[in-house]
GROMACS .gro file of C-alpha atoms in nm:
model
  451
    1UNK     CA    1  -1.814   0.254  -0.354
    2UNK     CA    2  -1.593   0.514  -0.155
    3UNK     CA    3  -1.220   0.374  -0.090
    4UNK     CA    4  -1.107   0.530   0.284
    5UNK     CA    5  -0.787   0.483   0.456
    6UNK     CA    6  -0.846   0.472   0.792
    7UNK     CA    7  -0.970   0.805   1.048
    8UNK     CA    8  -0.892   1.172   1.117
    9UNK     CA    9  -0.955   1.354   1.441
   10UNK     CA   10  -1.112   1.685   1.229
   11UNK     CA   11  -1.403   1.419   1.236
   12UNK     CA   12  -1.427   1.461   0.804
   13UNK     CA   13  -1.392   1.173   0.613
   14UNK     CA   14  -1.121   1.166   0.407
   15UNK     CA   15  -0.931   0.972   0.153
   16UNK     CA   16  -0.700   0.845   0.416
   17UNK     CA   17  -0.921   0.822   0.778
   18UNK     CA   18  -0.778   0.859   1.085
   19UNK     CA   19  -0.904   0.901   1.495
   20UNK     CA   20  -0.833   1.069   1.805
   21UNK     CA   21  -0.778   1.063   2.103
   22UNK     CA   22  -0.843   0.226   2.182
   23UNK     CA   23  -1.633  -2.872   2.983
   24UNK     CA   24  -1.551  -3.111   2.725
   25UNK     CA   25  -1.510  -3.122   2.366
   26UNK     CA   26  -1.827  -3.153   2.189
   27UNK     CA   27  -1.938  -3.491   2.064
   28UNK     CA   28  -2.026  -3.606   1.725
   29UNK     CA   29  -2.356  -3.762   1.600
   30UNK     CA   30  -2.226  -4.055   1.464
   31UNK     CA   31  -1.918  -4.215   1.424
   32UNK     CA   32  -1.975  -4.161   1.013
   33UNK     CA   33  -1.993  -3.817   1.070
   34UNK     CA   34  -1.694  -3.821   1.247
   35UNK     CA   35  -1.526  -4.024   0.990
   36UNK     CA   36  -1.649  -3.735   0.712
   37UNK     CA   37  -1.470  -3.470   0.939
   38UNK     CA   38  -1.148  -3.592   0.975
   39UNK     CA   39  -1.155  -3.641   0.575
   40UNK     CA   40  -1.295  -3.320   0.530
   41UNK     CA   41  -1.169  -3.091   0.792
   42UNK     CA   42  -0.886  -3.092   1.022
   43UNK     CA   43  -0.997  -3.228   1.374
   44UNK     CA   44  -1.166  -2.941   1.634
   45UNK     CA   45  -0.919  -3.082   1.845
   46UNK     CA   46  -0.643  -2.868   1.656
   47UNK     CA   47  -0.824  -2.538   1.778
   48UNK     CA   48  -0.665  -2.350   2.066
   49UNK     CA   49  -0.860  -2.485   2.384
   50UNK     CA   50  -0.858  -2.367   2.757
   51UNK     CA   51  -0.906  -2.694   2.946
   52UNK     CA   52  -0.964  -2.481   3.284
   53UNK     CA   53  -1.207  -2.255   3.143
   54UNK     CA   54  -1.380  -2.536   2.886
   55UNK     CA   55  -1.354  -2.293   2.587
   56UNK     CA   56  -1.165  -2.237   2.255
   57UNK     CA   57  -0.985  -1.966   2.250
   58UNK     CA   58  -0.686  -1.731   2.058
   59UNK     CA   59  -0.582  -1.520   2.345
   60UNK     CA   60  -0.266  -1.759   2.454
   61UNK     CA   61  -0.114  -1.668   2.088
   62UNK     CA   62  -0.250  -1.311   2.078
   63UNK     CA   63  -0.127  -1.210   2.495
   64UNK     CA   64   0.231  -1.169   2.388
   65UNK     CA   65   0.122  -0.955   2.090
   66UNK     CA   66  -0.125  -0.691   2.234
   67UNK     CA   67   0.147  -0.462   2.490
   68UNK     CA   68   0.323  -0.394   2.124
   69UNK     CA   69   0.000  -0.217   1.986
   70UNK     CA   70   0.014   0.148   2.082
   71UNK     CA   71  -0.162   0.394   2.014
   72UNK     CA   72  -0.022   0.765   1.765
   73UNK     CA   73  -0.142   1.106   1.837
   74UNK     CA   74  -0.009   1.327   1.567
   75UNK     CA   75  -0.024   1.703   1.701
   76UNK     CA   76  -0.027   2.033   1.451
   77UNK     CA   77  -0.114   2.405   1.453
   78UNK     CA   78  -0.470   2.461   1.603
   79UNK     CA   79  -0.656   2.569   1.333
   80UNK     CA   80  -0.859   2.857   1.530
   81UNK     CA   81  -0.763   3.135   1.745
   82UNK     CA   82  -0.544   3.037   2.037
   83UNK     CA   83  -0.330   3.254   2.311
   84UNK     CA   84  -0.106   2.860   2.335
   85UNK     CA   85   0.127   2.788   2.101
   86UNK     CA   86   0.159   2.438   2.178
   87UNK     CA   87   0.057   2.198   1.890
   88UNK     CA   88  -0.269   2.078   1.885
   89UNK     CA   89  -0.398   1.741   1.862
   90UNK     CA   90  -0.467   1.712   1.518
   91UNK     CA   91  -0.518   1.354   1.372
   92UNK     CA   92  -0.418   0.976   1.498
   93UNK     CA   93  -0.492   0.654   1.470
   94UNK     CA   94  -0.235   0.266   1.582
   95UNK     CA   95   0.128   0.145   1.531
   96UNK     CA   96   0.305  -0.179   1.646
   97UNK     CA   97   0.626  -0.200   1.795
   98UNK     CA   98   0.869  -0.384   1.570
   99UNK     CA   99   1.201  -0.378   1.791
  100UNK     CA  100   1.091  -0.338   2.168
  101UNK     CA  101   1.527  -0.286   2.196
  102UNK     CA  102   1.551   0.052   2.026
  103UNK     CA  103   1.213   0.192   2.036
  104UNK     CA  104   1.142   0.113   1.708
  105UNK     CA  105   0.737   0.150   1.594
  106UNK     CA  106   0.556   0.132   1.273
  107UNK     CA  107   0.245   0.332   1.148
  108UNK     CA  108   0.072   0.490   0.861
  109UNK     CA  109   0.178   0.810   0.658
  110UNK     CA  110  -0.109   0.914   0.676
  111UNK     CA  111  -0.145   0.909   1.047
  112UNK     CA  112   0.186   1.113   1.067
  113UNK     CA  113   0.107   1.301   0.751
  114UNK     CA  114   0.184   1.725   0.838
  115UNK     CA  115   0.257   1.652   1.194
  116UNK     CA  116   0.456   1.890   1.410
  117UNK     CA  117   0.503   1.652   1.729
  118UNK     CA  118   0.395   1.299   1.760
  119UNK     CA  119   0.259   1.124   2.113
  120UNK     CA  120   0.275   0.696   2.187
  121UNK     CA  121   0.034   0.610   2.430
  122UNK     CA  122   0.102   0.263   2.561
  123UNK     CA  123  -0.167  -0.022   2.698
  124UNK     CA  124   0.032  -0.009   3.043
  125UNK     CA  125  -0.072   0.402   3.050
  126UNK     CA  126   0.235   0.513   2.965
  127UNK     CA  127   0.290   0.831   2.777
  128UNK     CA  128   0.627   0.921   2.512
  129UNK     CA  129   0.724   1.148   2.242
  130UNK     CA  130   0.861   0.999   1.995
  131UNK     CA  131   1.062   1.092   1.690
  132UNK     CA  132   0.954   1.045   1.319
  133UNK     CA  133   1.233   0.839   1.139
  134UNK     CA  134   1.079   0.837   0.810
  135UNK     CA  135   0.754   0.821   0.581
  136UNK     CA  136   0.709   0.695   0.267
  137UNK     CA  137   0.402   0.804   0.075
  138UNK     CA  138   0.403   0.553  -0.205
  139UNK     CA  139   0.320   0.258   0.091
  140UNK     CA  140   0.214   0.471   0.325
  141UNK     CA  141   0.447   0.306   0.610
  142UNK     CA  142   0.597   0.554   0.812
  143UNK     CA  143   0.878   0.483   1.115
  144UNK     CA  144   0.902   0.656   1.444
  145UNK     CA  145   1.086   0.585   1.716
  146UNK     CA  146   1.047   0.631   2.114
  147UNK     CA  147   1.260   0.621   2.382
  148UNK     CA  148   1.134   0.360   2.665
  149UNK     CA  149   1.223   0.062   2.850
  150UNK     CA  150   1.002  -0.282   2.905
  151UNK     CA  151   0.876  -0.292   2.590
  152UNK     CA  152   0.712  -0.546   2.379
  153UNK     CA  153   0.736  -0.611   2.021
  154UNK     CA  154   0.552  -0.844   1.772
  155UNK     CA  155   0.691  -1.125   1.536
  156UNK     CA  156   0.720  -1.009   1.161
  157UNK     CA  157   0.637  -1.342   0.940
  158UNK     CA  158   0.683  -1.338   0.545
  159UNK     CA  159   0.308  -1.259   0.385
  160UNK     CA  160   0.414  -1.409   0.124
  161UNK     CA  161   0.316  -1.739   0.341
  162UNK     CA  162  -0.060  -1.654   0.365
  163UNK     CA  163  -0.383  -1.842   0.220
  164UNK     CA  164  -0.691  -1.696   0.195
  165UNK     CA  165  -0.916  -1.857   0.438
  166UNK     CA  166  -0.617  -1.769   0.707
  167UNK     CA  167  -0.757  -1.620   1.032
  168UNK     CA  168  -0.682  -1.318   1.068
  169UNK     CA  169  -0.688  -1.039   1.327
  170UNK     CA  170  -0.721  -0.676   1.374
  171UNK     CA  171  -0.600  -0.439   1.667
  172UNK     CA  172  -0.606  -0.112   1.730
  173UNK     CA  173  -0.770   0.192   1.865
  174UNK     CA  174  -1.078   0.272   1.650
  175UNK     CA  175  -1.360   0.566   1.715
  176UNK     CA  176  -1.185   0.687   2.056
  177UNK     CA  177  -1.197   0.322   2.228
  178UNK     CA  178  -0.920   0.171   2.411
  179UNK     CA  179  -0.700  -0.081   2.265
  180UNK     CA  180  -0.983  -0.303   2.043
  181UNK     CA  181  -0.941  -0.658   1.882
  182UNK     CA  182  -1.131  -0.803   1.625
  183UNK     CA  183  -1.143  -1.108   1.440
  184UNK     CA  184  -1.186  -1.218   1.062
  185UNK     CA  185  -1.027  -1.408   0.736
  186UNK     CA  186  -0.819  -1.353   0.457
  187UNK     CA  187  -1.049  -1.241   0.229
  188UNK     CA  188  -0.802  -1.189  -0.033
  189UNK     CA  189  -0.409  -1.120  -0.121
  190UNK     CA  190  -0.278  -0.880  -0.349
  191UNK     CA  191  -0.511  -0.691  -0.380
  192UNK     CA  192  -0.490  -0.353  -0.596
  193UNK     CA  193  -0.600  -0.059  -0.829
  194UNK     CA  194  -0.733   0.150  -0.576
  195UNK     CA  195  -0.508   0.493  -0.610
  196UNK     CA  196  -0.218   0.620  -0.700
  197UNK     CA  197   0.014   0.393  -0.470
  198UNK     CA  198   0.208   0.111  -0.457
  199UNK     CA  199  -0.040  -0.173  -0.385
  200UNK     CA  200  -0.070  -0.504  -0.309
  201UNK     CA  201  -0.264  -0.526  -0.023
  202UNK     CA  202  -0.389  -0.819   0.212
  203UNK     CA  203  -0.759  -0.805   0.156
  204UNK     CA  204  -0.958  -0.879   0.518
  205UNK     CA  205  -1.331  -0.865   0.668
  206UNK     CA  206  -1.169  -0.854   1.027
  207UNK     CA  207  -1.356  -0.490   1.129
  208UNK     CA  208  -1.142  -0.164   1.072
  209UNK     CA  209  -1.288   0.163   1.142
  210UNK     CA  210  -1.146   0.501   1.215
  211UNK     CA  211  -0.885   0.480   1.452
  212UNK     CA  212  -0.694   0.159   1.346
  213UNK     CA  213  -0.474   0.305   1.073
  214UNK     CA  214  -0.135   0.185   1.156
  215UNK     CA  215  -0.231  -0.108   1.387
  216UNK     CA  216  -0.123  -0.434   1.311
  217UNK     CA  217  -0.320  -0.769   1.139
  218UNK     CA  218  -0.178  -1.040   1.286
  219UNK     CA  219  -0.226  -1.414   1.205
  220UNK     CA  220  -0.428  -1.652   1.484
  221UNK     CA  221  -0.012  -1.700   1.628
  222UNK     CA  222  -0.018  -1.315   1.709
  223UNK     CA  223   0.256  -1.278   1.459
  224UNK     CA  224   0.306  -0.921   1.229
  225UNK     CA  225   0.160  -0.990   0.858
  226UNK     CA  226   0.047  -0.648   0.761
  227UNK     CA  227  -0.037  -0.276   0.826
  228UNK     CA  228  -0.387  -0.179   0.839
  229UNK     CA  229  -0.470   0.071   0.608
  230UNK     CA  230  -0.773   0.161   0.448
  231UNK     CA  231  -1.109   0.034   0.390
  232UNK     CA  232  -1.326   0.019   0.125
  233UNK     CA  233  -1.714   0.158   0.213
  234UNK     CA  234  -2.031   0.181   0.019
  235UNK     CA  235  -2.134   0.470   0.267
  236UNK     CA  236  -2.082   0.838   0.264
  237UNK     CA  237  -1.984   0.806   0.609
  238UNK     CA  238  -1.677   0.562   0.565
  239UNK     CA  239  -1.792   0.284   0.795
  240UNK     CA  240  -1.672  -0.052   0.783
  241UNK     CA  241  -1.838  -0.285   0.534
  242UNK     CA  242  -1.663  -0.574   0.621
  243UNK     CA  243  -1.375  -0.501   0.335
  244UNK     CA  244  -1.020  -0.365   0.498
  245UNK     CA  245  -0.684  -0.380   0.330
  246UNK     CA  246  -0.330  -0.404   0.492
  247UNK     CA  247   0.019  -0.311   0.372
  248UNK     CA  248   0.166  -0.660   0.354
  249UNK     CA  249   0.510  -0.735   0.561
  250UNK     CA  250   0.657  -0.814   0.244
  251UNK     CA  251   0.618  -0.459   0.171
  252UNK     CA  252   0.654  -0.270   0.502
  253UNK     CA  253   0.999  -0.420   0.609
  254UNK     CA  254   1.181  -0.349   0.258
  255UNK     CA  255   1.034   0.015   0.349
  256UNK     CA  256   1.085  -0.007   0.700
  257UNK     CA  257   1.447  -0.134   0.678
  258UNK     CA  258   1.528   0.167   0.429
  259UNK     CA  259   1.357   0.448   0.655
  260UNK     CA  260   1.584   0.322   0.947
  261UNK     CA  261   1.905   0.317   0.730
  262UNK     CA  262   1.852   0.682   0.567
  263UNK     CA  263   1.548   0.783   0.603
  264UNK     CA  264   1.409   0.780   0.280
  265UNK     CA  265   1.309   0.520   0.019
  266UNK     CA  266   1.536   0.466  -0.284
  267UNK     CA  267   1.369   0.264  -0.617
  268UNK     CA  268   1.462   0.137  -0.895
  269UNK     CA  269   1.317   0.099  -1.247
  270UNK     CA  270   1.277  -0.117  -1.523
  271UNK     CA  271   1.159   0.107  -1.806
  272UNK     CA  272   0.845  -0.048  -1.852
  273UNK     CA  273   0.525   0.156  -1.931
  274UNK     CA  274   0.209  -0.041  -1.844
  275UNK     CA  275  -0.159   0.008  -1.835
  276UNK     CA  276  -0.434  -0.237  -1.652
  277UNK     CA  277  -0.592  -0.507  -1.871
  278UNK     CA  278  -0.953  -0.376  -1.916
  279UNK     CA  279  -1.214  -0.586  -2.118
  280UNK     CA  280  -1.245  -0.321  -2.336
  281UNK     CA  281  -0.873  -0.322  -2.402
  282UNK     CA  282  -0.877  -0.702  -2.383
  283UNK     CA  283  -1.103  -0.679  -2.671
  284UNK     CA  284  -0.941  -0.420  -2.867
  285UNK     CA  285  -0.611  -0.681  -2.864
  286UNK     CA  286  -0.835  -0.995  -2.929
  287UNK     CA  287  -0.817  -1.127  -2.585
  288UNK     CA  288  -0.982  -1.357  -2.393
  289UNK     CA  289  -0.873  -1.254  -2.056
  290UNK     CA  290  -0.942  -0.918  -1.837
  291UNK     CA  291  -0.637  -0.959  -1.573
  292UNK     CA  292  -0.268  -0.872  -1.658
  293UNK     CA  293  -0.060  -0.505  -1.740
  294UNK     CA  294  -0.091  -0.402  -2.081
  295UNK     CA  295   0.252  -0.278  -2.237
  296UNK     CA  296   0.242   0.090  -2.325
  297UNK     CA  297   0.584   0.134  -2.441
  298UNK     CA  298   0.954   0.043  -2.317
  299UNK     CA  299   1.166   0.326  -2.253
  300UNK     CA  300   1.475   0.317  -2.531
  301UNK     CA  301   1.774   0.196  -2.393
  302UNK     CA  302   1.600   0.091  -2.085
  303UNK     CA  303   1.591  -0.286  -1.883
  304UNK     CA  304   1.253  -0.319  -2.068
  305UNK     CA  305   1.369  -0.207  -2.399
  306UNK     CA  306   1.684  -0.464  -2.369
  307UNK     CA  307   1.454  -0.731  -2.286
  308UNK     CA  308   1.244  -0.716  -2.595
  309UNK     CA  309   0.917  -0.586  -2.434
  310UNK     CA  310   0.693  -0.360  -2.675
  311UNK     CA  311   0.420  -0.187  -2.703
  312UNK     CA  312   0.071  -0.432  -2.689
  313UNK     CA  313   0.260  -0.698  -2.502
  314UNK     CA  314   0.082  -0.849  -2.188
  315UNK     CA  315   0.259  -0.908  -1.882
  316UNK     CA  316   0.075  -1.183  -1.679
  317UNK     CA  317   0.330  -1.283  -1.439
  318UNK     CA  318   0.648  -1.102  -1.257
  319UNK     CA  319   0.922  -1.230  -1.014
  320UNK     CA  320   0.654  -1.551  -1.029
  321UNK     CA  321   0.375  -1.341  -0.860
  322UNK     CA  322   0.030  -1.309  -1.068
  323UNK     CA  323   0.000  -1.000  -1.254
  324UNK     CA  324  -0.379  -0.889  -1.175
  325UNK     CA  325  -0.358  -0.535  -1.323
  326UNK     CA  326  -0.030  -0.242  -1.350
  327UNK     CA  327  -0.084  -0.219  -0.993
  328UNK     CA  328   0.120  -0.586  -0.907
  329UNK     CA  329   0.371  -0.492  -1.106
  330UNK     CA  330   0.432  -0.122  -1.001
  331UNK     CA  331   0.452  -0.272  -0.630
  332UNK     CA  332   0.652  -0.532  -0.755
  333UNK     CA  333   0.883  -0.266  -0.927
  334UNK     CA  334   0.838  -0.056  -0.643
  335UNK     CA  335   0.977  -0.269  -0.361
  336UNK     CA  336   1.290  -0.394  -0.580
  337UNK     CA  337   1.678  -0.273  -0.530
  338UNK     CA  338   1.868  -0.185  -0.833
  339UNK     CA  339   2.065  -0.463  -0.964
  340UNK     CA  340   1.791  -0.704  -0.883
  341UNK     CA  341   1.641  -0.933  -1.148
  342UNK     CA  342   1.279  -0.969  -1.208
  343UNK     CA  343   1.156  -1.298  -1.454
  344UNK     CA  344   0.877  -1.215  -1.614
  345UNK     CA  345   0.616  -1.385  -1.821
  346UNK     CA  346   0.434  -1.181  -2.063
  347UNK     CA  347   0.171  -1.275  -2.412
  348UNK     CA  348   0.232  -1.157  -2.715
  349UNK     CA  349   0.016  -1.257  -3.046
  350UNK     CA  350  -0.153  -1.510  -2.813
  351UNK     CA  351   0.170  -1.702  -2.735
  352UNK     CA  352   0.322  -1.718  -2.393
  353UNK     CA  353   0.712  -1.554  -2.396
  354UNK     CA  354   0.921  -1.490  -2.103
  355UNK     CA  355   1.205  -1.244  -2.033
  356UNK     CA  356   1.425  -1.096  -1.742
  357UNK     CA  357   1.420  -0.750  -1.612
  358UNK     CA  358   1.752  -0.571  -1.441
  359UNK     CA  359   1.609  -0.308  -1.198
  360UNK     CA  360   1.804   0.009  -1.276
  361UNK     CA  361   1.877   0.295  -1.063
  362UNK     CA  362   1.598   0.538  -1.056
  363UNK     CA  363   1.681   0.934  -1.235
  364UNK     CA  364   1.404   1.170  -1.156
  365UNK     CA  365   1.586   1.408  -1.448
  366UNK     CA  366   1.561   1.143  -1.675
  367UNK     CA  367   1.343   1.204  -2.011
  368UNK     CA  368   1.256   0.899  -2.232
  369UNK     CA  369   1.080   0.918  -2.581
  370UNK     CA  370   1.002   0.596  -2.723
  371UNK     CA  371   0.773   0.501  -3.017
  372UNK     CA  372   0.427   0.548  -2.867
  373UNK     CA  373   0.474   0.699  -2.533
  374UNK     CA  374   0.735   0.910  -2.332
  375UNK     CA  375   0.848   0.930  -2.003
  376UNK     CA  376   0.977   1.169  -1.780
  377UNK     CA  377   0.917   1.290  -1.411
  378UNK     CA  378   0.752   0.997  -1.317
  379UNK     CA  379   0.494   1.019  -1.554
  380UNK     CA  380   0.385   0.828  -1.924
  381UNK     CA  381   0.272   1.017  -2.130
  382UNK     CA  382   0.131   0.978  -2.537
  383UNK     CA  383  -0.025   1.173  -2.799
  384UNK     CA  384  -0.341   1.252  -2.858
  385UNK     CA  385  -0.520   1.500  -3.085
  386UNK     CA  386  -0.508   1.840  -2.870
  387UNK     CA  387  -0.178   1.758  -2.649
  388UNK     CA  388  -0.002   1.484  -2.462
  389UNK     CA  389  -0.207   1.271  -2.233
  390UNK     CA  390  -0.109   1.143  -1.911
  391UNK     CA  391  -0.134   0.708  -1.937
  392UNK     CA  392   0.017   0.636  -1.595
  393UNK     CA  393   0.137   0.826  -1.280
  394UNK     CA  394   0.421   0.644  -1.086
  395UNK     CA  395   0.313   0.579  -0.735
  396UNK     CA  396   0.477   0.814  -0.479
  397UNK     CA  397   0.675   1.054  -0.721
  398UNK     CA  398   0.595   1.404  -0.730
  399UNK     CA  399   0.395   1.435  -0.998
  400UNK     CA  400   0.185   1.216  -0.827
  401UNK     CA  401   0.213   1.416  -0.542
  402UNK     CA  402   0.099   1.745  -0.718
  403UNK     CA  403  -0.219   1.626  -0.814
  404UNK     CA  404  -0.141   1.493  -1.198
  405UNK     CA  405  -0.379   1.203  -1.301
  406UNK     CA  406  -0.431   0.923  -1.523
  407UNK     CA  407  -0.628   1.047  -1.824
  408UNK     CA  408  -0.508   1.442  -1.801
  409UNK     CA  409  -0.413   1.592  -2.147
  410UNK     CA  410  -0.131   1.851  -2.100
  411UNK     CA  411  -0.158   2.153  -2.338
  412UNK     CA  412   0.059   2.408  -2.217
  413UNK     CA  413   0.385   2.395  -1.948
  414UNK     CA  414   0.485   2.704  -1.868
  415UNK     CA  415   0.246   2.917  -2.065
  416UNK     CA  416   0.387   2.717  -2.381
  417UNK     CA  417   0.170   2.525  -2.598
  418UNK     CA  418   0.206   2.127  -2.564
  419UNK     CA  419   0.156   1.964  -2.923
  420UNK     CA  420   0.278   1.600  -2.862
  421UNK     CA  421   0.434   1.383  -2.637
  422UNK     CA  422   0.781   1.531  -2.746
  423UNK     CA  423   0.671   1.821  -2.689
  424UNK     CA  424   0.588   1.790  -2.348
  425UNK     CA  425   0.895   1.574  -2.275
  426UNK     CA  426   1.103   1.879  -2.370
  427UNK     CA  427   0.921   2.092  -2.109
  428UNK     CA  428   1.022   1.846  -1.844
  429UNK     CA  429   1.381   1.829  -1.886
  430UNK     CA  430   1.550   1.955  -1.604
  431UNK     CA  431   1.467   1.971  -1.240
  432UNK     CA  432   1.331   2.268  -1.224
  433UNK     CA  433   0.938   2.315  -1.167
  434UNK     CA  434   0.699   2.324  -1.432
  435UNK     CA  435   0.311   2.505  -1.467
  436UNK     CA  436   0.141   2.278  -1.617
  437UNK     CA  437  -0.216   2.322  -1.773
  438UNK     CA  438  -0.428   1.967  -1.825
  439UNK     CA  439  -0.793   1.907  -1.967
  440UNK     CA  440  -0.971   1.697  -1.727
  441UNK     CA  441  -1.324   1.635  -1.813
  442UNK     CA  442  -1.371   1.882  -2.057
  443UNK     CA  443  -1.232   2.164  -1.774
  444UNK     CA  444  -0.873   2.324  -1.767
  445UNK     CA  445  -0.667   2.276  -1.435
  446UNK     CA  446  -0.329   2.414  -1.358
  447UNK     CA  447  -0.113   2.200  -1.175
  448UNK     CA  448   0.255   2.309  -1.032
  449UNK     CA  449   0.461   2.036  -1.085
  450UNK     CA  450   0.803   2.070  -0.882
  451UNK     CA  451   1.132   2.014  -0.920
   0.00000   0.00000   0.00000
């Protein structure tokens, strides 16, 4: 299966794809049956019902919602000859309107991604510029900000509230239509593994397609509970399959809220290498169970390292959220302030043990060598035979960034030979950039990682 994020106006598909350009009740058999239904399932009286027009309907929740779903056109350099120098249309796709008071609307990164000037079309055929605030990678939220009066903005509600089963809905502007507005369930929540990002999606089967990157899924209230994203498609073409994932609000507004205060993101860390649980690792530790973050190592000194952590441990839960793979608890991680404290619960030797991590301010200089793995630059890295190999690449940091993968085996930085994890460490003291050379299936690539 290919994994998209929602459409691009080039018309390719891409990793992340982006678009141009939006009577009575009825009556039951019997009164037993009746009887079963209340026990069962809550009355069809509780549905939203238009008495006038003698149907059930969501639109008196979802009116107030739809004016705050506009539509981004990011413009760039035309890519072919041209006597204008005006930027070209070049990719876009939705964004919601978060605070109709200052302008305030949320998106994708990868709707604004390499933009030179950015366009908000609104459902009342209005037309702004607006101004990008911020983007952060890692989430792929991204802030911009237009200036305009009579605006409408959505309800944010806490994700951490949803079920699956919840109705859900999408809107947006998908292949060139006006605004569009489908309907579907959540299918399932925190949801990860997919890339190099901080994940923990809001799985859904409402229909995304190219063009509704940055819209909003709202709940059947017409209230704010994620960020469309990407989708996940068993066809070369990157169609919808009926499997869509959204940045969660539990996500977006700790990004959000930083973009509007400086403009960037600012994370912490805990210290903590980890891996996914895979049954072949499961077995290897005489396991039973396929879903939690194996321990790779805990950085000396570190929150992890104070803690009592190691190497083999098994994290299961964190800040009393199930631990599905290293994905939950990267987002986790990756959504905490420094200072904060996250619980966690964690097997070790087949017993259950928990322990308490201190998020500490992140240093992108910082080097860590521990007993089986070292860290530095946002990336874990161990020994192996011919070099240093890359375990895990910390979602949005620039090693990430530069292309550097799970799996890679460094054996030169800098035209120098890389013999071990120490080795490599070294290299990546400093801030400033580093040629790196890596082994990735069985072929040498060069990567420049900066500074």
């Amino acid at each position: 299966m290919n994994r998209y994020a929602l459409p691009a106006a080039t018309g390719a598909v891409l990793t992340l794809i982006l678009s141009l350009s939006a009577g009575g009740l009825p009556t039951t058999a019997s009164a037993a049956t009746a009887a079963a239904a209340t026990v069962q399932t809550p009355s069809v009286q509780g549905l939203p019902y238009d008495a006038r027009r003698g149907v059930f309907t969501f639109a008196s929740g979802l009116d107030a919602s739809l004016p705050a779903v506009v539509q981004v056109t990011t413009l760039g350099q035309s890519r072919g000859p041209s006597s204008d120098h005006d930027p070209k249309p070049a990719q876009g796709g939705s964004g919601v309107i978060i605070d109709a008071a200052n302008g305030i609307i949320v998106t994708n990164h990868h709707v604004i991604e390499n933009g030179q000037k950015f366009t908000v079309d609104l459902i009342d055929g209005r037309l702004f510029d607006a101004t990008l605030i911020g983007a952060d990678k890692a989430t792929d939220i991204a802030v911009l900000k237009i200036e305009a009066s009579g605006l409408s903005q959505v309800q944010t509600v806490d994700s951490d509230t949803l079920r699956t089963g919840d109705l859900a809905f999408a809107v947006g502007y998908p292949l060139g239509l006006d605004q569009t507005l489908t309907m579907g369930v959540i299918s399932g929540l925190n949801r990860s593994g997919m890339g190099d990002a901080i994940e923990d999606y809001i799985q859904t089967d409402a229909a995304v397609n190219s063009g509704n990157s940055g819209g909003p899924l709202l709940d059947s209230r017409g209230r704010l509970i994620g960020i469309n994203t990407a989708i996940l498609s068993g066809g070369m073409g990157g169609g919808n399959d009926g499997i869509a994932f959204a940045v969660p609000t539990r996500i977006m507004m700790f990004v959000v809220d930083q973009l509007r205060a400086s403009g960037e993101v600012k994370r912490g860390q805990v210290g903590l290498a980890v891996g996914s649980l895979t049954a072949e690792r499961a077995r290897e530790l005489g396991m039973s169970i396929v879903r939690g973050a194996v321990v790779y190592d805990a950085a000396p000194g570190s929150s992890a390292d104070q803690a009592g952590l190691r190497a083999g441990d098994v994290v299961t839960r964190i800040q009393n959220r199930p631990v599905a793979n290293a994905g939950s608890v990267q987002a986790t991680v990756g959504i905490a302030r420094p200072g904060a404290a996250l619980p966690v619960v964690y097997l070790r030797d087949g017993r259950e043990r928990t322990a308490n991590l201190t998020v500490e301010a992140s240093d992108p200089a910082a080097v860590r060598i521990g007993a089986h793995a070292a860290m530095a630059r946002g990336l874990t890295f161990r020994n192996v035979s011919d070099g240093a190999q890359i375990a895990v690449v910390e979602a949005g940091s620039a090693a990430a960034a530069a292309g550097v993968q799970a799996g890679d085996v460094v054996v030169s930085a800098d035209g120098a030979g890389v013999a071990d994890m120490a080795g490599l460490a070294r290299a990546l003291e400093g801030t400033g950039a580093v040629a790196l050379t890596v082994l990735r299936d069985g072929e040498r690539t060069e990567i420049s990682l900066p500074g």
